[in-house]
PDB file of C-alpha atoms in Angstrom:
ATOM      1  CA  MET A   1     -44.491 284.213  90.269  1.00 56.00           C
ATOM      2  CA  ARG A   2     -42.708 284.622  93.635  1.00 74.00           C
ATOM      3  CA  PRO A   3     -45.826 283.725  95.782  1.00 77.00           C
ATOM      4  CA  PHE A   4     -46.318 280.602  93.597  1.00 76.00           C
ATOM      5  CA  ARG A   5     -42.713 279.559  94.184  1.00 80.00           C
ATOM      6  CA  ILE A   6     -42.989 280.034  97.965  1.00 81.00           C
ATOM      7  CA  VAL A   7     -46.229 277.999  98.127  1.00 83.00           C
ATOM      8  CA  SER A   8     -44.650 275.325  95.915  1.00 84.00           C
ATOM      9  CA  PHE A   9     -41.649 275.021  98.234  1.00 83.00           C
ATOM     10  CA  VAL A  10     -43.779 274.806 101.425  1.00 85.00           C
ATOM     11  CA  VAL A  11     -46.096 272.199  99.871  1.00 87.00           C
ATOM     12  CA  GLY A  12     -43.049 270.242  98.697  1.00 85.00           C
ATOM     13  CA  ILE A  13     -41.591 270.135 102.194  1.00 88.00           C
ATOM     14  CA  PHE A  14     -44.935 268.895 103.572  1.00 90.00           C
ATOM     15  CA  LEU A  15     -45.212 266.166 100.911  1.00 89.00           C
ATOM     16  CA  ALA A  16     -41.610 265.209 101.648  1.00 89.00           C
ATOM     17  CA  LEU A  17     -42.397 264.664 105.353  1.00 92.00           C
ATOM     18  CA  VAL A  18     -45.549 262.620 104.532  1.00 92.00           C
ATOM     19  CA  GLY A  19     -43.574 260.571 101.950  1.00 90.00           C
ATOM     20  CA  LEU A  20     -40.842 259.773 104.473  1.00 92.00           C
ATOM     21  CA  GLY A  21     -43.464 258.655 107.019  1.00 93.00           C
ATOM     22  CA  LEU A  22     -45.144 256.404 104.428  1.00 91.00           C
ATOM     23  CA  LEU A  23     -41.795 254.937 103.301  1.00 92.00           C
ATOM     24  CA  ALA A  24     -40.876 254.181 106.944  1.00 93.00           C
ATOM     25  CA  GLY A  25     -44.307 252.526 107.609  1.00 92.00           C
ATOM     26  CA  GLY A  26     -44.314 250.495 104.420  1.00 90.00           C
ATOM     27  CA  GLY A  27     -40.757 249.369 105.073  1.00 91.00           C
ATOM     28  CA  LEU A  28     -41.623 248.310 108.597  1.00 91.00           C
ATOM     29  CA  LEU A  29     -44.542 246.179 107.354  1.00 88.00           C
ATOM     30  CA  VAL A  30     -42.406 244.538 104.694  1.00 88.00           C
ATOM     31  CA  TRP A  31     -39.659 243.880 107.272  1.00 87.00           C
ATOM     32  CA  ALA A  32     -42.175 242.325 109.664  1.00 84.00           C
ATOM     33  CA  HIS A  33     -43.485 240.055 106.957  1.00 83.00           C
ATOM     34  CA  THR A  34     -40.074 238.865 105.953  1.00 84.00           C
ATOM     35  CA  THR A  35     -38.383 238.531 109.353  1.00 83.00           C
ATOM     36  CA  GLN A  36     -41.001 238.232 112.161  1.00 81.00           C
ATOM     37  CA  ARG A  37     -42.951 235.113 111.205  1.00 81.00           C
ATOM     38  CA  ASP A  38     -42.344 231.586 112.451  1.00 82.00           C
ATOM     39  CA  ALA A  39     -41.953 228.481 110.237  1.00 82.00           C
ATOM     40  CA  GLN A  40     -45.716 228.224 109.852  1.00 84.00           C
ATOM     41  CA  GLY A  41     -46.048 231.857 108.842  1.00 84.00           C
ATOM     42  CA  TYR A  42     -47.531 233.151 112.117  1.00 86.00           C
ATOM     43  CA  TYR A  43     -46.652 236.414 113.851  1.00 85.00           C
ATOM     44  CA  THR A  44     -46.600 235.228 117.428  1.00 83.00           C
ATOM     45  CA  THR A  45     -45.995 236.428 120.960  1.00 83.00           C
ATOM     46  CA  GLY A  46     -43.703 234.745 123.385  1.00 82.00           C
ATOM     47  CA  THR A  47     -45.028 232.118 125.769  1.00 86.00           C
ATOM     48  CA  HIS A  48     -46.183 233.660 129.094  1.00 87.00           C
ATOM     49  CA  ASP A  49     -47.947 232.698 132.210  1.00 88.00           C
ATOM     50  CA  TYR A  50     -51.705 233.529 132.507  1.00 89.00           C
ATOM     51  CA  ALA A  51     -53.313 232.680 135.845  1.00 88.00           C
ATOM     52  CA  THR A  52     -56.479 233.453 137.765  1.00 90.00           C
ATOM     53  CA  GLY A  53     -58.036 232.072 140.911  1.00 91.00           C
ATOM     54  CA  THR A  54     -61.494 232.069 139.240  1.00 93.00           C
ATOM     55  CA  TYR A  55     -63.202 229.522 136.959  1.00 94.00           C
ATOM     56  CA  ALA A  56     -62.275 231.169 133.682  1.00 93.00           C
ATOM     57  CA  LEU A  57     -60.042 233.704 131.943  1.00 92.00           C
ATOM     58  CA  THR A  58     -61.705 235.499 129.102  1.00 92.00           C
ATOM     59  CA  SER A  59     -60.731 238.082 126.535  1.00 87.00           C
ATOM     60  CA  PRO A  60     -62.676 241.310 125.966  1.00 82.00           C
ATOM     61  CA  ASN A  61     -65.358 240.928 123.285  1.00 75.00           C
ATOM     62  CA  VAL A  62     -63.896 241.190 119.714  1.00 73.00           C
ATOM     63  CA  ASP A  63     -66.431 242.770 117.370  1.00 65.00           C
ATOM     64  CA  LEU A  64     -65.613 241.987 113.732  1.00 62.00           C
ATOM     65  CA  GLY A  65     -68.968 243.254 112.374  1.00 56.00           C
ATOM     66  CA  THR A  66     -72.158 241.368 111.670  1.00 49.00           C
ATOM     67  CA  SER A  67     -71.788 240.497 108.012  1.00 50.00           C
ATOM     68  CA  PRO A  68     -68.873 239.622 105.774  1.00 46.00           C
ATOM     69  CA  ASP A  69     -69.348 242.571 103.457  1.00 46.00           C
ATOM     70  CA  ARG A  70     -69.381 245.025 106.381  1.00 49.00           C
ATOM     71  CA  TRP A  71     -66.015 244.301 107.933  1.00 46.00           C
ATOM     72  CA  VAL A  72     -64.297 241.203 106.612  1.00 47.00           C
ATOM     73  CA  PRO A  73     -64.699 240.882 102.785  1.00 47.00           C
ATOM     74  CA  TYR A  74     -62.821 237.551 102.770  1.00 51.00           C
ATOM     75  CA  ASN A  75     -60.657 235.386 104.991  1.00 62.00           C
ATOM     76  CA  LEU A  76     -58.763 237.974 106.991  1.00 73.00           C
ATOM     77  CA  GLY A  77     -56.402 235.454 108.544  1.00 84.00           C
ATOM     78  CA  THR A  78     -55.999 232.735 111.089  1.00 89.00           C
ATOM     79  CA  VAL A  79     -55.609 232.923 114.882  1.00 90.00           C
ATOM     80  CA  ARG A  80     -53.578 230.392 116.780  1.00 92.00           C
ATOM     81  CA  ILE A  81     -53.598 229.948 120.553  1.00 92.00           C
ATOM     82  CA  ALA A  82     -51.212 227.444 122.183  1.00 93.00           C
ATOM     83  CA  ALA A  83     -51.765 226.601 125.883  1.00 93.00           C
ATOM     84  CA  THR A  84     -50.123 224.269 128.283  1.00 93.00           C
ATOM     85  CA  GLY A  85     -51.492 223.528 131.798  1.00 90.00           C
ATOM     86  CA  THR A  86     -49.193 223.671 134.758  1.00 84.00           C
ATOM     87  CA  GLU A  87     -48.116 220.222 136.070  1.00 78.00           C
ATOM     88  CA  GLY A  88     -49.746 218.606 133.091  1.00 80.00           C
ATOM     89  CA  LYS A  89     -53.271 219.587 134.028  1.00 88.00           C
ATOM     90  CA  PRO A  90     -55.636 219.486 131.016  1.00 93.00           C
ATOM     91  CA  VAL A  91     -56.806 222.933 129.890  1.00 95.00           C
ATOM     92  CA  PHE A  92     -59.577 224.103 127.513  1.00 95.00           C
ATOM     93  CA  VAL A  93     -59.345 226.995 125.052  1.00 95.00           C
ATOM     94  CA  GLY A  94     -62.431 227.982 123.098  1.00 94.00           C
ATOM     95  CA  ILE A  95     -63.735 230.842 120.838  1.00 94.00           C
ATOM     96  CA  GLY A  96     -67.392 231.381 120.894  1.00 93.00           C
ATOM     97  CA  PRO A  97     -70.037 234.021 120.112  1.00 93.00           C
ATOM     98  CA  GLU A  98     -70.158 236.862 122.660  1.00 91.00           C
ATOM     99  CA  SER A  99     -73.774 236.292 123.603  1.00 91.00           C
ATOM    100  CA  ALA A 100     -73.344 232.534 124.183  1.00 93.00           C
ATOM    101  CA  VAL A 101     -70.197 233.047 126.271  1.00 93.00           C
ATOM    102  CA  ASP A 102     -71.958 235.659 128.377  1.00 92.00           C
ATOM    103  CA  ARG A 103     -74.837 233.228 129.072  1.00 94.00           C
ATOM    104  CA  TYR A 104     -72.401 230.393 129.872  1.00 94.00           C
ATOM    105  CA  LEU A 105     -70.467 232.512 132.410  1.00 94.00           C
ATOM    106  CA  SER A 106     -73.433 234.435 133.796  1.00 93.00           C
ATOM    107  CA  GLY A 107     -73.286 234.278 137.608  1.00 93.00           C
ATOM    108  CA  VAL A 108     -69.848 232.473 137.382  1.00 93.00           C
ATOM    109  CA  ASP A 109     -66.763 233.891 139.117  1.00 93.00           C
ATOM    110  CA  HIS A 110     -64.321 234.659 136.220  1.00 94.00           C
ATOM    111  CA  SER A 111     -61.711 237.188 135.140  1.00 92.00           C
ATOM    112  CA  VAL A 112     -61.646 239.367 132.026  1.00 91.00           C
ATOM    113  CA  VAL A 113     -58.266 240.472 130.568  1.00 88.00           C
ATOM    114  CA  THR A 114     -58.330 244.201 130.159  1.00 86.00           C
ATOM    115  CA  ASP A 115     -54.711 244.918 129.246  1.00 81.00           C
ATOM    116  CA  VAL A 116     -51.566 243.019 128.270  1.00 77.00           C
ATOM    117  CA  GLY A 117     -48.168 244.685 128.608  1.00 74.00           C
ATOM    118  CA  LEU A 118     -45.355 243.340 126.478  1.00 67.00           C
ATOM    119  CA  SER A 119     -42.263 245.080 127.871  1.00 69.00           C
ATOM    120  CA  PRO A 120     -42.169 244.016 130.548  1.00 70.00           C
ATOM    121  CA  PHE A 121     -44.914 241.406 130.163  1.00 72.00           C
ATOM    122  CA  GLY A 122     -47.891 241.748 132.463  1.00 74.00           C
ATOM    123  CA  VAL A 123     -51.549 240.966 132.396  1.00 79.00           C
ATOM    124  CA  THR A 124     -54.238 243.172 133.973  1.00 82.00           C
ATOM    125  CA  THR A 125     -57.615 241.570 134.650  1.00 83.00           C
ATOM    126  CA  THR A 126     -60.987 242.573 136.058  1.00 88.00           C
ATOM    127  CA  GLU A 127     -62.720 239.990 138.256  1.00 90.00           C
ATOM    128  CA  VAL A 128     -66.458 239.362 137.733  1.00 90.00           C
ATOM    129  CA  SER A 129     -67.832 237.822 140.873  1.00 90.00           C
ATOM    130  CA  GLY A 130     -70.402 235.059 140.930  1.00 89.00           C
ATOM    131  CA  THR A 131     -71.628 232.041 142.884  1.00 91.00           C
ATOM    132  CA  ARG A 132     -72.604 229.566 140.187  1.00 92.00           C
ATOM    133  CA  THR A 133     -70.424 226.607 139.170  1.00 92.00           C
ATOM    134  CA  PRO A 134     -70.157 226.235 135.363  1.00 92.00           C
ATOM    135  CA  GLY A 135     -70.516 222.972 133.612  1.00 91.00           C
ATOM    136  CA  PRO A 136     -67.480 221.435 131.804  1.00 92.00           C
ATOM    137  CA  PRO A 137     -66.665 223.694 128.868  1.00 94.00           C
ATOM    138  CA  SER A 138     -66.104 220.852 126.394  1.00 91.00           C
ATOM    139  CA  GLU A 139     -69.738 219.841 126.805  1.00 92.00           C
ATOM    140  CA  GLN A 140     -71.056 223.180 125.497  1.00 93.00           C
ATOM    141  CA  GLY A 141     -72.193 223.198 121.926  1.00 92.00           C
ATOM    142  CA  PHE A 142     -71.761 226.882 121.029  1.00 94.00           C
ATOM    143  CA  TRP A 143     -68.008 226.991 120.483  1.00 94.00           C
ATOM    144  CA  GLU A 144     -66.909 228.190 117.070  1.00 93.00           C
ATOM    145  CA  ALA A 145     -63.462 226.547 117.695  1.00 93.00           C
ATOM    146  CA  SER A 146     -62.098 224.741 120.692  1.00 94.00           C
ATOM    147  CA  ALA A 147     -59.210 222.506 121.842  1.00 94.00           C
ATOM    148  CA  ALA A 148     -58.470 220.691 125.124  1.00 94.00           C
ATOM    149  CA  GLY A 149     -55.603 218.743 126.579  1.00 93.00           C
ATOM    150  CA  PRO A 150     -52.485 219.049 128.791  1.00 92.00           C
ATOM    151  CA  ALA A 151     -50.780 220.870 125.881  1.00 92.00           C
ATOM    152  CA  THR A 152     -53.186 222.014 123.211  1.00 91.00           C
ATOM    153  CA  THR A 153     -53.369 224.356 120.224  1.00 93.00           C
ATOM    154  CA  LEU A 154     -56.439 226.057 118.822  1.00 93.00           C
ATOM    155  CA  THR A 155     -56.541 227.469 115.238  1.00 92.00           C
ATOM    156  CA  TRP A 156     -59.463 229.514 113.954  1.00 91.00           C
ATOM    157  CA  ASP A 157     -60.074 231.276 110.608  1.00 90.00           C
ATOM    158  CA  VAL A 158     -61.237 234.770 111.440  1.00 86.00           C
ATOM    159  CA  ARG A 159     -64.671 235.724 110.226  1.00 83.00           C
ATOM    160  CA  SER A 160     -67.218 238.403 110.940  1.00 82.00           C
ATOM    161  CA  GLY A 161     -69.109 238.370 114.231  1.00 85.00           C
ATOM    162  CA  SER A 162     -68.719 239.326 117.878  1.00 88.00           C
ATOM    163  CA  TRP A 163     -66.449 236.800 119.590  1.00 91.00           C
ATOM    164  CA  ALA A 164     -64.818 236.017 122.966  1.00 91.00           C
ATOM    165  CA  VAL A 165     -61.832 233.779 123.878  1.00 93.00           C
ATOM    166  CA  VAL A 166     -62.213 231.615 127.012  1.00 94.00           C
ATOM    167  CA  VAL A 167     -59.523 229.672 128.792  1.00 94.00           C
ATOM    168  CA  MET A 168     -60.521 227.189 131.561  1.00 94.00           C
ATOM    169  CA  ASN A 169     -59.509 223.958 133.141  1.00 94.00           C
ATOM    170  CA  ALA A 170     -60.856 221.124 131.067  1.00 93.00           C
ATOM    171  CA  ASP A 171     -62.954 219.799 133.947  1.00 91.00           C
ATOM    172  CA  GLY A 172     -64.379 223.297 134.693  1.00 91.00           C
ATOM    173  CA  SER A 173     -62.665 223.516 138.127  1.00 92.00           C
ATOM    174  CA  LYS A 174     -61.597 226.760 139.782  1.00 91.00           C
ATOM    175  CA  GLY A 175     -58.024 228.138 139.574  1.00 91.00           C
ATOM    176  CA  VAL A 176     -56.583 228.432 135.990  1.00 92.00           C
ATOM    177  CA  ASP A 177     -52.846 228.580 135.359  1.00 91.00           C
ATOM    178  CA  VAL A 178     -51.540 228.136 131.903  1.00 92.00           C
ATOM    179  CA  GLN A 179     -48.473 228.858 129.746  1.00 91.00           C
ATOM    180  CA  MET A 180     -49.889 230.455 126.613  1.00 90.00           C
ATOM    181  CA  SER A 181     -48.776 232.024 123.326  1.00 89.00           C
ATOM    182  CA  ILE A 182     -50.975 233.776 120.750  1.00 88.00           C
ATOM    183  CA  GLY A 183     -50.248 234.072 117.044  1.00 88.00           C
ATOM    184  CA  ALA A 184     -51.865 235.382 113.892  1.00 87.00           C
ATOM    185  CA  LYS A 185     -51.268 234.641 110.165  1.00 88.00           C
ATOM    186  CA  THR A 186     -52.569 236.905 107.381  1.00 83.00           C
ATOM    187  CA  GLY A 187     -51.750 237.446 103.774  1.00 80.00           C
ATOM    188  CA  LEU A 188     -52.555 241.175 103.930  1.00 81.00           C
ATOM    189  CA  LEU A 189     -49.435 242.540 105.533  1.00 83.00           C
ATOM    190  CA  LEU A 190     -47.058 242.259 102.537  1.00 86.00           C
ATOM    191  CA  PRO A 191     -49.469 243.841  99.935  1.00 88.00           C
ATOM    192  CA  ILE A 192     -50.357 246.530 102.366  1.00 89.00           C
ATOM    193  CA  GLY A 193     -46.697 247.260 102.952  1.00 90.00           C
ATOM    194  CA  ILE A 194     -45.877 247.348  99.235  1.00 92.00           C
ATOM    195  CA  GLY A 195     -48.844 249.641  98.603  1.00 93.00           C
ATOM    196  CA  VAL A 196     -47.759 252.040 101.315  1.00 93.00           C
ATOM    197  CA  LEU A 197     -44.211 252.082  99.877  1.00 93.00           C
ATOM    198  CA  ILE A 198     -45.502 252.980  96.419  1.00 93.00           C
ATOM    199  CA  VAL A 199     -47.627 255.780  97.736  1.00 93.00           C
ATOM    200  CA  GLY A 200     -44.593 257.015  99.743  1.00 92.00           C
ATOM    201  CA  ILE A 201     -42.447 257.024  96.599  1.00 93.00           C
ATOM    202  CA  LEU A 202     -45.067 258.999  94.716  1.00 93.00           C
ATOM    203  CA  PHE A 203     -45.250 261.544  97.512  1.00 91.00           C
ATOM    204  CA  ALA A 204     -41.513 261.847  97.644  1.00 91.00           C
ATOM    205  CA  ALA A 205     -41.220 262.323  93.831  1.00 91.00           C
ATOM    206  CA  GLY A 206     -43.865 265.027  93.904  1.00 89.00           C
ATOM    207  CA  ALA A 207     -42.081 266.712  96.812  1.00 88.00           C
ATOM    208  CA  VAL A 208     -38.787 266.819  94.860  1.00 89.00           C
ATOM    209  CA  VAL A 209     -40.475 268.494  91.887  1.00 88.00           C
ATOM    210  CA  LEU A 210     -42.214 271.127  93.997  1.00 85.00           C
ATOM    211  CA  ILE A 211     -39.079 271.860  96.036  1.00 85.00           C
ATOM    212  CA  VAL A 212     -36.975 272.324  92.820  1.00 85.00           C
ATOM    213  CA  VAL A 213     -39.621 274.585  91.299  1.00 82.00           C
ATOM    214  CA  GLY A 214     -39.885 276.655  94.434  1.00 76.00           C
ATOM    215  CA  LYS A 215     -36.325 276.564  95.691  1.00 75.00           C
ATOM    216  CA  PRO A 216     -35.318 279.691  97.730  1.00 70.00           C
ATOM    217  CA  SER A 217     -32.724 280.857  95.136  1.00 65.00           C
ATOM    218  CA  ALA A 218     -35.566 281.453  92.702  1.00 50.00           C
ATOM    219  CA  TRP A 219     -37.199 283.913  95.077  1.00 52.00           C
ATOM    220  CA  GLN A 220     -34.471 286.552  94.512  1.00 55.00           C
ATOM    221  CA  ARG A 221     -35.331 289.428  92.210  1.00 56.00           C
ATOM    222  CA  ALA A 222     -32.965 291.183  89.830  1.00 50.00           C
ATOM    223  CA  PRO A 223     -30.816 293.751  91.660  1.00 56.00           C
ATOM    224  CA  VAL A 224     -31.822 297.416  91.305  1.00 54.00           C
ATOM    225  CA  SER A 225     -29.064 300.101  91.199  1.00 55.00           C
ATOM    226  CA  ALA A 226     -29.356 302.326  94.187  1.00 55.00           C
ATOM    227  CA  ALA A 227     -29.922 306.104  93.491  1.00 56.00           C
ATOM    228  CA  THR A 228     -27.986 308.744  95.329  1.00 59.00           C
ATOM    229  CA  PRO A 229     -30.187 310.059  98.153  1.00 63.00           C
ATOM    230  CA  PRO A 230     -31.006 313.779  98.027  1.00 64.00           C
ATOM    231  CA  ALA A 231     -29.064 316.074 100.285  1.00 61.00           C
ATOM    232  CA  PRO A 232     -30.940 317.145 103.369  1.00 65.00           C
ATOM    233  CA  PRO A 233     -32.189 320.762 103.428  1.00 64.00           C
ATOM    234  CA  GLY A 234     -29.661 323.351 104.452  1.00 63.00           C
ATOM    235  CA  SER A 235     -26.614 321.171 103.801  1.00 61.00           C
ATOM    236  CA  ILE A 236     -23.656 322.364 101.731  1.00 66.00           C
ATOM    237  CA  PRO A 237     -22.992 320.257  98.700  1.00 61.00           C
ATOM    238  CA  PRO A 238     -19.542 318.850  98.435  1.00 64.00           C
ATOM    239  CA  PRO A 239     -17.097 320.590  96.060  1.00 65.00           C
ATOM    240  CA  ALA A 240     -16.963 319.264  92.608  1.00 61.00           C
ATOM    241  CA  ALA A 241     -13.969 317.296  91.576  1.00 59.00           C
ATOM    242  CA  PRO A 242     -11.462 319.168  89.382  1.00 61.00           C
ATOM    243  CA  ALA A 243     -11.747 318.441  85.762  1.00 59.00           C
ATOM    244  CA  THR A 244      -9.170 316.248  84.154  1.00 60.00           C
ATOM    245  CA  PRO A 245      -6.996 318.144  81.689  1.00 59.00           C
ATOM    246  CA  THR A 246      -7.271 317.180  78.092  1.00 56.00           C
ATOM    247  CA  SER A 247      -4.895 317.485  75.176  1.00 57.00           C
ATOM    248  CA  GLY A 248      -5.129 320.640  72.970  1.00 56.00           C
ATOM    249  CA  PRO A 249      -3.770 324.192  72.630  1.00 59.00           C
ATOM    250  CA  PRO A 250      -2.795 326.014  75.836  1.00 59.00           C
ATOM    251  CA  PRO A 251      -5.369 328.312  77.178  1.00 57.00           C
ATOM    252  CA  ALA A 252      -5.333 331.874  76.016  1.00 57.00           C
ATOM    253  CA  SER A 253      -3.698 334.436  78.272  1.00 55.00           C
ATOM    254  CA  PRO A 254      -6.050 336.767  80.079  1.00 54.00           C
ATOM    255  CA  ALA A 255      -6.651 340.084  78.301  1.00 58.00           C
ATOM    256  CA  GLY A 256      -4.345 343.123  79.274  1.00 55.00           C
ATOM    257  CA  PRO A 257      -1.268 345.192  78.139  1.00 59.00           C
ATOM    258  CA  SER A 258       1.614 343.252  76.757  1.00 60.00           C
ATOM    259  CA  PRO A 259       4.912 343.484  78.676  1.00 62.00           C
ATOM    260  CA  PRO A 260       7.694 345.633  77.038  1.00 64.00           C
ATOM    261  CA  PRO A 261      10.282 343.781  74.925  1.00 65.00           C
ATOM    262  CA  PRO A 262      13.691 343.194  76.476  1.00 64.00           C
ATOM    263  CA  PRO A 263      16.461 345.836  75.616  1.00 65.00           C
ATOM    264  CA  GLU A 264      18.796 345.056  72.717  1.00 66.00           C
ATOM    265  CA  PRO A 265      22.501 344.414  73.718  1.00 63.00           C
ATOM    266  CA  PRO A 266      25.076 347.208  72.659  1.00 61.00           C
ATOM    267  CA  SER A 267      26.897 346.718  69.405  1.00 59.00           C
ATOM    268  CA  ASP A 268      30.677 345.835  69.394  1.00 57.00           C
ATOM    269  CA  PRO A 269      32.763 348.764  67.779  1.00 55.00           C
ATOM    270  CA  SER A 270      35.378 346.396  66.538  1.00 54.00           C
ATOM    271  CA  THR A 271      32.998 344.881  64.194  1.00 51.00           C
ATOM    272  CA  GLY A 272      32.501 348.132  62.311  1.00 49.00           C
TER     273      GLY A 272
END
């Protein structure tokens, strides 16, 4: 049974580590759901400056699959983009199919956001050069969702497809400078967090059982009395301990002639 106990203890430690990780992750999701949403239920970034000297600022293509049952089985959530033009200049924010956006900006000087750092905040872009002047974005008919104005907010229910986000001046002119925040709202975070917590509890409970069954104290075998090792060849054995005297008659005298009796004292003549 000892190998089984050792394996049980090791597996219990592993399950305990996994369970702790799941409990931490589930707790973080529940914490975010309860503390990190705004009054409308959105998880949102802070408002930051996004600027480019080109005609448009675009996101990388976001591929959410080609059919609802492939990637998004139901309404995954809602995206919200709030943008304000500098000095009150009207801006345009649109979300459109990747292929249509690529055709619209083909040959147009624009910038693609490749990375956004949050601490500290910073935007990394890649400029795509071009010589063509685009038409006003609000006149295009391919937008899935769009909004325009000096201070405007776009909301869009996420669905399957391949999409791109475009930010431009409302008149299509060059040089975009906006203050923008991005938010998302979903009903999945809380149930996912609770599910992860439940799985973590099950892992932790299983770990406790295995650790108790295979605890190290159970590995010890019953002690075995140590035998006296044999004396090496040629050694002189130690003398035996003297025997303890026991009660009984005194030992007999060794055999031999008896000593002569003592002489009798002389008789007193006055007694005669």
